mmCIF file of C-alpha atoms and ligand atoms in Angstrom:
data_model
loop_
_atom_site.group_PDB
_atom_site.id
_atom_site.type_symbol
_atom_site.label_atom_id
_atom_site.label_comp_id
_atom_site.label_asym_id
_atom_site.label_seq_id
_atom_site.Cartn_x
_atom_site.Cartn_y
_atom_site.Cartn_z
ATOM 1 C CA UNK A 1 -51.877 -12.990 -3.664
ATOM 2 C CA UNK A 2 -52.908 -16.749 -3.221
ATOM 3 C CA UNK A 3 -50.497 -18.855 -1.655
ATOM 4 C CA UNK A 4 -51.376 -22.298 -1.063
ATOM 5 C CA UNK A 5 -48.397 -23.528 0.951
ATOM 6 C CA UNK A 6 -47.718 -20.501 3.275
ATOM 7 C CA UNK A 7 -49.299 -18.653 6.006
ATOM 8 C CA UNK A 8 -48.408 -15.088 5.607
ATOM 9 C CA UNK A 9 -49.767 -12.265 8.077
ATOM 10 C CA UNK A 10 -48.689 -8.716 8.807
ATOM 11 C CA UNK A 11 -48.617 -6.587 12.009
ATOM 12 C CA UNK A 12 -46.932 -3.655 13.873
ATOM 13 C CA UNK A 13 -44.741 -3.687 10.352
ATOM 14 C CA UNK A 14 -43.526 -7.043 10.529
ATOM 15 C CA UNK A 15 -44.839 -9.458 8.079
ATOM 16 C CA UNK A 16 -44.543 -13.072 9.360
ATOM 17 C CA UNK A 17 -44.154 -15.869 6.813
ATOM 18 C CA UNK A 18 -44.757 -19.594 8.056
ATOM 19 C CA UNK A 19 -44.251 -22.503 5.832
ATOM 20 C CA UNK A 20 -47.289 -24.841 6.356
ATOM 21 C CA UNK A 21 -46.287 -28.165 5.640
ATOM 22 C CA UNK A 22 -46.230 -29.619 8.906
ATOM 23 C CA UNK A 23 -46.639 -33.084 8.176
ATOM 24 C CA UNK A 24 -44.100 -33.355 5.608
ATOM 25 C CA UNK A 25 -41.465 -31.202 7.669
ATOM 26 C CA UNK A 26 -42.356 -27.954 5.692
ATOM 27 C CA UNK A 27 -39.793 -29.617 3.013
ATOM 28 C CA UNK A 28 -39.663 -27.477 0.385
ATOM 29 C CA UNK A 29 -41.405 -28.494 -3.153
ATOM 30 C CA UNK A 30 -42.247 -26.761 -6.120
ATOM 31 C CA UNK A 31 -45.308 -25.192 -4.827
ATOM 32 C CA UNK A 32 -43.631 -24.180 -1.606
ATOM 33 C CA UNK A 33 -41.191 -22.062 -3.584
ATOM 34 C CA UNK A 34 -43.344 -20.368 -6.241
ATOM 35 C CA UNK A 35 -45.456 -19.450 -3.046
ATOM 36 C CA UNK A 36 -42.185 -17.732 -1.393
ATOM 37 C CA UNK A 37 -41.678 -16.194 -4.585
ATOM 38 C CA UNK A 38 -44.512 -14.700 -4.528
ATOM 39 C CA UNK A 39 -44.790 -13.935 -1.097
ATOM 40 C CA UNK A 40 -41.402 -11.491 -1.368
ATOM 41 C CA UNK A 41 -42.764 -9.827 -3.977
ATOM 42 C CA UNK A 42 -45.625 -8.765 -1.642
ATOM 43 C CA UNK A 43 -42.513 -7.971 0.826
ATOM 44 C CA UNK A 44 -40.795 -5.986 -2.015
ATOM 45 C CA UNK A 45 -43.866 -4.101 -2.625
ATOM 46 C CA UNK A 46 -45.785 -3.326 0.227
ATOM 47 C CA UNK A 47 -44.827 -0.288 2.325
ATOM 48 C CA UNK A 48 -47.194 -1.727 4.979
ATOM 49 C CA UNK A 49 -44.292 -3.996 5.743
ATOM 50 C CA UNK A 50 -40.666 -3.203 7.115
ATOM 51 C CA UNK A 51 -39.268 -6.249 7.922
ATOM 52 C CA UNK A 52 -39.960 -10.243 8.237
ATOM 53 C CA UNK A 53 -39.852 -13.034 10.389
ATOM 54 C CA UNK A 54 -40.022 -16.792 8.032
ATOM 55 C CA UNK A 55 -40.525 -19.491 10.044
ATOM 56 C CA UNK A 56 -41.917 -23.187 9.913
ATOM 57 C CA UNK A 57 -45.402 -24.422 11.171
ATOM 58 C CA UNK A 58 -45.618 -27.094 13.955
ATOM 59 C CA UNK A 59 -42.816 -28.195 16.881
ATOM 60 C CA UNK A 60 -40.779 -30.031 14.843
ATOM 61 C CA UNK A 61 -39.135 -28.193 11.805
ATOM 62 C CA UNK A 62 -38.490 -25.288 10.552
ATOM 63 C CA UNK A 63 -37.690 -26.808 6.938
ATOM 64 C CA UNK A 64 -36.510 -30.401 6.527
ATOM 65 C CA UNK A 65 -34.997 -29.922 3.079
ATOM 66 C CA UNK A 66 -36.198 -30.028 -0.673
ATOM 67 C CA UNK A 67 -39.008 -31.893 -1.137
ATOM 68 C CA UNK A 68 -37.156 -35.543 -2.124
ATOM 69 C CA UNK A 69 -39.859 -37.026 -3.505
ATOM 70 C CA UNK A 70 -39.653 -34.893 -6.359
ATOM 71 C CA UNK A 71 -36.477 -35.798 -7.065
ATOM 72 C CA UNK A 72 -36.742 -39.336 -8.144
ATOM 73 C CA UNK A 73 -37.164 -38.936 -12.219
ATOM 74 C CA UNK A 74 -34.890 -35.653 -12.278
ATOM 75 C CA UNK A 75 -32.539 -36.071 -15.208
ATOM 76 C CA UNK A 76 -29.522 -33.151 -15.438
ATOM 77 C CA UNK A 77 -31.637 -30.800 -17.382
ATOM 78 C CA UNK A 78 -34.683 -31.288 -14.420
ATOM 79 C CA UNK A 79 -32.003 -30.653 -11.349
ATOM 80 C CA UNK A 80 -29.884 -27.896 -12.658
ATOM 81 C CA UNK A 81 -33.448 -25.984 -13.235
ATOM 82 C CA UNK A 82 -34.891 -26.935 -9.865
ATOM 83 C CA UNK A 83 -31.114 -25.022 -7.994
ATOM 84 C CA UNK A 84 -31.571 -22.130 -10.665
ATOM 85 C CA UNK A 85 -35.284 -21.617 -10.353
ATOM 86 C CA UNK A 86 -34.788 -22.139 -6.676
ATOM 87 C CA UNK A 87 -31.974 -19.693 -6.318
ATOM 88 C CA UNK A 88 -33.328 -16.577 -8.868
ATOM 89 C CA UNK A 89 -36.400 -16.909 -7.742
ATOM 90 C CA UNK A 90 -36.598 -17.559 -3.724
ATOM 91 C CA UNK A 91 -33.226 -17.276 -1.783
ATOM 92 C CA UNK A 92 -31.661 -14.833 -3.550
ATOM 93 C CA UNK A 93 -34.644 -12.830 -3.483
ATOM 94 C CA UNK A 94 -34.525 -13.135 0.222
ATOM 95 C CA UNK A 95 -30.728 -12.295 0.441
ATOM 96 C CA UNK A 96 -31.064 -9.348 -1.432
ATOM 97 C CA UNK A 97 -34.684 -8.159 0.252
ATOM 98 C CA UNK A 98 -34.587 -4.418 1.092
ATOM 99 C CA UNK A 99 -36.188 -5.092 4.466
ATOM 100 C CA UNK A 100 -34.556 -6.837 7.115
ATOM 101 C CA UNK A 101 -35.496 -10.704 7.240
ATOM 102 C CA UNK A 102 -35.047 -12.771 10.133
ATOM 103 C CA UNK A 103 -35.432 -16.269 9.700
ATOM 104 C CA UNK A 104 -36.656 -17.767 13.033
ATOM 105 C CA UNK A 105 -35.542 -22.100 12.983
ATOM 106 C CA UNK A 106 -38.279 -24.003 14.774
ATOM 107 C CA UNK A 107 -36.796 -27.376 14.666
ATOM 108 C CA UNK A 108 -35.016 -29.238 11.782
ATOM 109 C CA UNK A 109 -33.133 -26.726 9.282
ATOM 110 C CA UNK A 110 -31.512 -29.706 7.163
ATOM 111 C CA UNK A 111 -30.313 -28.897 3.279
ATOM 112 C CA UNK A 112 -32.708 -26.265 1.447
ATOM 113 C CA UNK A 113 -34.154 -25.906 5.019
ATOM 114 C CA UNK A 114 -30.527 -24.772 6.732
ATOM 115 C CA UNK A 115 -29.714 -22.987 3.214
ATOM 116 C CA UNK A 116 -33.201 -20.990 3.677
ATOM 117 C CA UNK A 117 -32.516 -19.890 7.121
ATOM 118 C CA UNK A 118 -28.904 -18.653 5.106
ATOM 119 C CA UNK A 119 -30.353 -16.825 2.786
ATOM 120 C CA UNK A 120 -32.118 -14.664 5.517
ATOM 121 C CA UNK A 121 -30.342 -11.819 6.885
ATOM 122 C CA UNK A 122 -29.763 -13.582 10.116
ATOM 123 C CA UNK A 123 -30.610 -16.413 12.200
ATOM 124 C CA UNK A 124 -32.551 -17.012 15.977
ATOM 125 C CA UNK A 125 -33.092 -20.560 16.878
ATOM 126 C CA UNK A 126 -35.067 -22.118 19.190
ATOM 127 C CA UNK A 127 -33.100 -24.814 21.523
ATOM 128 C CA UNK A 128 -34.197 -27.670 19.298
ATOM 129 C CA UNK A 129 -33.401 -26.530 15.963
ATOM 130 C CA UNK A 130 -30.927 -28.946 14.078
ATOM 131 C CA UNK A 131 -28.286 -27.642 11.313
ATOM 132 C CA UNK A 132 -26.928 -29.555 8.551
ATOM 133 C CA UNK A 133 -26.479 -29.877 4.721
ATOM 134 C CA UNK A 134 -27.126 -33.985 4.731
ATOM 135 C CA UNK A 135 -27.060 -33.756 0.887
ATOM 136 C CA UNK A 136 -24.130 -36.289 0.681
ATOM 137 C CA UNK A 137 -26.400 -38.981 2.021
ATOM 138 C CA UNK A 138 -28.498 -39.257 -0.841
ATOM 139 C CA UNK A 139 -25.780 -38.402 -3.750
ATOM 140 C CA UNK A 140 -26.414 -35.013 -4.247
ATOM 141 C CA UNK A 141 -24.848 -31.663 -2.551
ATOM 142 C CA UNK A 142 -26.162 -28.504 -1.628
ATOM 143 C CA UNK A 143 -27.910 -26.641 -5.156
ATOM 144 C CA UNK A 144 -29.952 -23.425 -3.321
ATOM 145 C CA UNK A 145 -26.680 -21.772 -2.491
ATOM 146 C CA UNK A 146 -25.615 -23.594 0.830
ATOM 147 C CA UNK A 147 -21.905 -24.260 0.030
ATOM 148 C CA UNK A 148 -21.294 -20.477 -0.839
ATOM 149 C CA UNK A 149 -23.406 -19.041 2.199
ATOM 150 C CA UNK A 150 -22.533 -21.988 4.808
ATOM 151 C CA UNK A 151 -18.565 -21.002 3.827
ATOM 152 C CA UNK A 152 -19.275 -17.076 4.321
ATOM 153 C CA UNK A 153 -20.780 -17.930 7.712
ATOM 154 C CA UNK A 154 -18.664 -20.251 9.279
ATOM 155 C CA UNK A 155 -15.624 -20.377 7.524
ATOM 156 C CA UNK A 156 -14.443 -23.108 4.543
ATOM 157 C CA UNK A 157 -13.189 -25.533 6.966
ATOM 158 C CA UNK A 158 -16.361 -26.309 9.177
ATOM 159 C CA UNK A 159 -18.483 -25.636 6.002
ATOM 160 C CA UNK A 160 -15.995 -28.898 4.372
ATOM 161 C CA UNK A 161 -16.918 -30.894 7.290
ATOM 162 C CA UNK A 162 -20.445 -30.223 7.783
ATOM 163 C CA UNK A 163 -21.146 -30.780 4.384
ATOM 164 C CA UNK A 164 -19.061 -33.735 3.970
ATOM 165 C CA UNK A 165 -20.278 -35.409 7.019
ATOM 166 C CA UNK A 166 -24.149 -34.546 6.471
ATOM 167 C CA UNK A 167 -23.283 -34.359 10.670
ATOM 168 C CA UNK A 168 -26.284 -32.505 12.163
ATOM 169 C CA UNK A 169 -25.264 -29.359 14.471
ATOM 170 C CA UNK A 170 -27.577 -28.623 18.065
ATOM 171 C CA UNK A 171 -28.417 -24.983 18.227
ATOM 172 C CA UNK A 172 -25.753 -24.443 20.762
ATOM 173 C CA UNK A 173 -22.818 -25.635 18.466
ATOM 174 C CA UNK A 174 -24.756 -23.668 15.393
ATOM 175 C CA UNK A 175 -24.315 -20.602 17.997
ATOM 176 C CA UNK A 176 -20.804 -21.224 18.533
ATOM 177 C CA UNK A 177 -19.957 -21.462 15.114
ATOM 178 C CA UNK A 178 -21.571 -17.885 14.150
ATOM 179 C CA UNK A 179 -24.699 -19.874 12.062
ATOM 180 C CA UNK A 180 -27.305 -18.655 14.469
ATOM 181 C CA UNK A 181 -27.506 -14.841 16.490
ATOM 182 C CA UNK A 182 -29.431 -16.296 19.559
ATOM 183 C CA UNK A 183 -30.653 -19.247 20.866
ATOM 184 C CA UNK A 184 -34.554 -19.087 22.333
ATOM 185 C CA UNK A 185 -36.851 -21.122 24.360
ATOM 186 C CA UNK A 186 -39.398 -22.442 21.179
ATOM 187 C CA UNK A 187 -41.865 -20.986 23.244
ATOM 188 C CA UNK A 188 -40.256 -17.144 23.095
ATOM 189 C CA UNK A 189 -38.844 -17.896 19.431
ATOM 190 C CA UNK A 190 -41.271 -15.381 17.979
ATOM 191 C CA UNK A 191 -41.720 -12.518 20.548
ATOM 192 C CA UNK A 192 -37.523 -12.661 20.863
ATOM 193 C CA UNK A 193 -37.577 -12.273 17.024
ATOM 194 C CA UNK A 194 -40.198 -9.479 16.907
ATOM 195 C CA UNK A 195 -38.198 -8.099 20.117
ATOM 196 C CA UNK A 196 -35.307 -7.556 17.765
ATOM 197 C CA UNK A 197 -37.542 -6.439 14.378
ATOM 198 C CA UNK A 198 -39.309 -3.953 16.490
ATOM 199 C CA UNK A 199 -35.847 -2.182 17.347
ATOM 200 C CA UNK A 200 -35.051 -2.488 13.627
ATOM 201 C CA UNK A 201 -38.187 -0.675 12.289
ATOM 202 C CA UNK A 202 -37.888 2.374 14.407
ATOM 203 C CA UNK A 203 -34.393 2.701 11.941
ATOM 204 C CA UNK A 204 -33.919 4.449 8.912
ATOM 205 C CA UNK A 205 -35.477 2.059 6.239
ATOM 206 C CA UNK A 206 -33.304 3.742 3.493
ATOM 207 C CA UNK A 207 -30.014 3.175 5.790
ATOM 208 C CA UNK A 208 -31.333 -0.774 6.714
ATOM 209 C CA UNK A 209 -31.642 -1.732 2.597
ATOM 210 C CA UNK A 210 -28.051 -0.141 1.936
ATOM 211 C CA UNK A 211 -26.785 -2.279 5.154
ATOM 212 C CA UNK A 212 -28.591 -5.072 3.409
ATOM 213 C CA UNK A 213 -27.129 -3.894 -0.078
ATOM 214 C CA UNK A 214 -23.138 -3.211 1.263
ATOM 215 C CA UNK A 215 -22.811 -6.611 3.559
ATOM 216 C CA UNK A 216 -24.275 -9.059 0.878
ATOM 217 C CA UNK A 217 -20.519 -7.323 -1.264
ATOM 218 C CA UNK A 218 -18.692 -9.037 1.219
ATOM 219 C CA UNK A 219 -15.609 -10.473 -0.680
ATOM 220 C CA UNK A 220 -16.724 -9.314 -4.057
ATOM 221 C CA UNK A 221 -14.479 -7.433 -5.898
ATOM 222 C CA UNK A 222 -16.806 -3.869 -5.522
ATOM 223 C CA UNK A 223 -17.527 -4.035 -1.914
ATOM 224 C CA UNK A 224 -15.735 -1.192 -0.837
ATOM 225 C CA UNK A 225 -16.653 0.841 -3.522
ATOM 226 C CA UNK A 226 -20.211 -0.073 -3.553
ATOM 227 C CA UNK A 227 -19.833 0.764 0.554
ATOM 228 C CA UNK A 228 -18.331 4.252 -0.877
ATOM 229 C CA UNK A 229 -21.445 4.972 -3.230
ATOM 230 C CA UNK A 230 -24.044 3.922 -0.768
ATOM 231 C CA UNK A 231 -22.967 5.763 2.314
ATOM 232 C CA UNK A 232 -22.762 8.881 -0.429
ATOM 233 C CA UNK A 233 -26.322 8.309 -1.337
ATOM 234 C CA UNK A 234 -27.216 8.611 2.229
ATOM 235 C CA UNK A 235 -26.582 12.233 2.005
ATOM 236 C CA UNK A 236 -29.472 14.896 0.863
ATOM 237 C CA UNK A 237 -31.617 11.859 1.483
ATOM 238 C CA UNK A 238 -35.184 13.037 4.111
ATOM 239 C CA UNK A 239 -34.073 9.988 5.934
ATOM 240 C CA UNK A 240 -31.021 11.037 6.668
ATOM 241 C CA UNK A 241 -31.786 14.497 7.414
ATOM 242 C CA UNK A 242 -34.376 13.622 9.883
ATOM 243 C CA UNK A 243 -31.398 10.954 11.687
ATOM 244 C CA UNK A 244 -29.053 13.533 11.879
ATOM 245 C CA UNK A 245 -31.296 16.640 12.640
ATOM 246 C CA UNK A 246 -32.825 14.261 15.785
ATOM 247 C CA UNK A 247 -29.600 13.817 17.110
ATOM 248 C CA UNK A 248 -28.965 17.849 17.102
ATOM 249 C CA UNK A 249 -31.798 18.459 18.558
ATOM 250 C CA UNK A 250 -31.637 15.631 21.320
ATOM 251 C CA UNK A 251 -34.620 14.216 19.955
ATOM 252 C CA UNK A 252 -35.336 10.380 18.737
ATOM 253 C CA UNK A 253 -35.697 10.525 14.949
ATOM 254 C CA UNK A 254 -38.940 9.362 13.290
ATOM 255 C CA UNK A 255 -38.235 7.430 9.891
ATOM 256 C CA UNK A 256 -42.629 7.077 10.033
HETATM 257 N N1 LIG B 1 -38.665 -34.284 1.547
HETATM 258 C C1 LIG B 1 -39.849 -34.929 1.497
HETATM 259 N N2 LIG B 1 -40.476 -35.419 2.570
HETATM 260 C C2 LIG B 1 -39.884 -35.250 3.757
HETATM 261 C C3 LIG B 1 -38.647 -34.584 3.897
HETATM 262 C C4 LIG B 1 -38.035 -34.088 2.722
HETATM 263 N N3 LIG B 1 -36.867 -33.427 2.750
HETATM 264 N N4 LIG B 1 -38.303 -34.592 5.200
HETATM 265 C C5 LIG B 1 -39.299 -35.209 5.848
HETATM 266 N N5 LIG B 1 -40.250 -35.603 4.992
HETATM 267 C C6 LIG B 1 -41.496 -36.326 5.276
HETATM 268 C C7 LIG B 1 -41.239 -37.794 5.605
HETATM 269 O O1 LIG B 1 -41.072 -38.560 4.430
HETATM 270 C C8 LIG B 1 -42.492 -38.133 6.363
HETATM 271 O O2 LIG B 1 -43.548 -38.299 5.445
HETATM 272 P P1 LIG B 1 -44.601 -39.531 5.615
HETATM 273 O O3 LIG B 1 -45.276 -39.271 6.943
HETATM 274 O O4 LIG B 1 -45.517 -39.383 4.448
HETATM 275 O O5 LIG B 1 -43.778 -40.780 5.617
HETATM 276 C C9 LIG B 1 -42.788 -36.863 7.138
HETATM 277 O O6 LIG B 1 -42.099 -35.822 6.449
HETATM 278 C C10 LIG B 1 -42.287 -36.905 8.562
HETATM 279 O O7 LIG B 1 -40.909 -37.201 8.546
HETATM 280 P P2 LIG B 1 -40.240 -38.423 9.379
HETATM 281 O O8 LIG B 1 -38.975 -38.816 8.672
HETATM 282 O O9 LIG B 1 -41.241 -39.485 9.631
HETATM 283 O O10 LIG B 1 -39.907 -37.683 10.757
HETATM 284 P P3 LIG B 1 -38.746 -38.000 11.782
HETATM 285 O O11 LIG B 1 -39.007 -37.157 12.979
HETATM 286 O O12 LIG B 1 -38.589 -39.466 11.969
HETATM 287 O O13 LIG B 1 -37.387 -37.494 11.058
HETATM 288 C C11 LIG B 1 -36.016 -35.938 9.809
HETATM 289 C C12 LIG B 1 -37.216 -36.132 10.767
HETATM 290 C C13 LIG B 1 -35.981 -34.465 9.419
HETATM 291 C C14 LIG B 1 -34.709 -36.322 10.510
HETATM 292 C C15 LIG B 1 -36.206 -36.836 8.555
HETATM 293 O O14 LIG B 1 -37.502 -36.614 8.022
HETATM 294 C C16 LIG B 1 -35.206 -36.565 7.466
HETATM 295 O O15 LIG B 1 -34.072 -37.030 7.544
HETATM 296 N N6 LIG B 1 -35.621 -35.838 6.372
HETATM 297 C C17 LIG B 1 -34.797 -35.616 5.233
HETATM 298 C C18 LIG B 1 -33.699 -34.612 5.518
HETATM 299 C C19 LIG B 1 -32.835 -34.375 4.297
HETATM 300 O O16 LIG B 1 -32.125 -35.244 3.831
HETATM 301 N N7 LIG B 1 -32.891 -33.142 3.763
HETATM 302 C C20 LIG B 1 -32.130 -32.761 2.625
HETATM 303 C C21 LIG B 1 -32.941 -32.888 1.394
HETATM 304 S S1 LIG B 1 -32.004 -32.412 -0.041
#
């Protein structure tokens, strides 16, 4: 895998993504999201790997948006491909990723930065991240899924306002508003988000992807029964044999 764009590294089971565009904010162009294409196919695939922290390089941002200056000579055709390429290929491939992935906001998370950080499973933020779907400011809105996710997660009325008002939310009001988990020193950003993946991986992988699988039904029309049919495939599973014949024996269970 060659990625260009992206620092990717795994250890202890947690692969750790950074997006290494410091200098331009880590805004996301074209070659920024084949490489995180490509990079959760790796995730998909490798067994090595059982969970994910994505994060930006530098101080300053974790992802300042889509890359504007590739915007400019867009005609209808060129935009409507850049939010469906975008969204097949990178953040719903995140949102529906088997293994747990935590995205871990460095600094600005504005547009297709704050919808990235949406698409993960959840959110930690260090105390000078910045929220907001600014999109309105240069005649455009959200296109990589931010006014469906943004609405889930903090309900249709903030999600109006932030998005109509481009305003910019501290990590303290993004915590208060159920958009981030935790709020971190930038210093402790990482270790609190390994802290947290490191309790995850001693789980039952099997049991983590159908968590992953049932949530992302929320408000869909087959989310109870798809709930039903996972929890049922649970059963007879080694996975869920081991969990259950730990607890019997008042031992800790060992998914390896
Ligand atoms: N697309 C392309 N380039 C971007 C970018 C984006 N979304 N966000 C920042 N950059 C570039 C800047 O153009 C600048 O490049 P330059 O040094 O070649 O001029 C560099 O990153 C540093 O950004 P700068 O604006 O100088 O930093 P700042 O600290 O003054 O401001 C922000 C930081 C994030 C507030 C500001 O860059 C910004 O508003 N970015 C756009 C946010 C946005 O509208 N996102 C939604 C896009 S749909």
């Amino acid at each position: 895998m060659e990625l260009n764009t992206l620092l990717f590294s795994v250890e202890n089971g947690i692969a750790t993504i950074i997006i290494n565009r410091p200098d331009k904010m880590n805004a996301l162009n074209k070659d920024v999201i084949a490489d995180l294409s490509s990079a959760f196919d790796e995730v998909y695939s490798n067994k090595e790997i059982k969970s994910v922290i994505l994060t930006g390089a530098g101080q300053k941002a974790f992802v300042a948006g889509a890359d504007i200056t590739e915007f400019i000579d867009l005609d209808k055709t060129g935009g409507t491909q850049i939010a469906r390429v975008g969204q097949e290929n990178v953040f719903n491939k995140i949102e529906n990723c088997p293994k747990p992935v935590v995205a871990a906001v460095n600094g600005f998370a504005l547009g297709g930065g704050c919808e990235l950080a949406m698409c993960c499973h959840f959110r930690i933020a260090s105390e000078n991240a910045k929220f907001g779907q600014p999109e309105v400011n240069l005649g455009l809105i959200p296109g990589y899924g931010g006014t469906q996710r943004l609405t889930q997660l903090v309900g249709k009325g903030r999600a109006m306002e932030l998005c109509m008002t481009a305003q910019v939310a501290n990590a303290n009001e993004a915590l208060a508003m159920g958009l981030v988990n935790h709020v971190t020193t930038l210093d402790s950003l990482i270790d609190k988000s390994k802290e947290i993946l490191t309790t995850i991986n001693t789980k039952s992988p099997m049991a983590l992807s159908k968590v992953i699988a049932c949530i992302n039904k929320t408000g869909s029309a087959d989310g109870f029964e798809t709930e039903i049919k996972e929890f049922g495939e649970c059963f007879g599973t080694l996975e869920m044999k081991e969990g259950v014949s730990a607890f019997l024996e008042k031992r800790k269970a060992n998914f390896g």
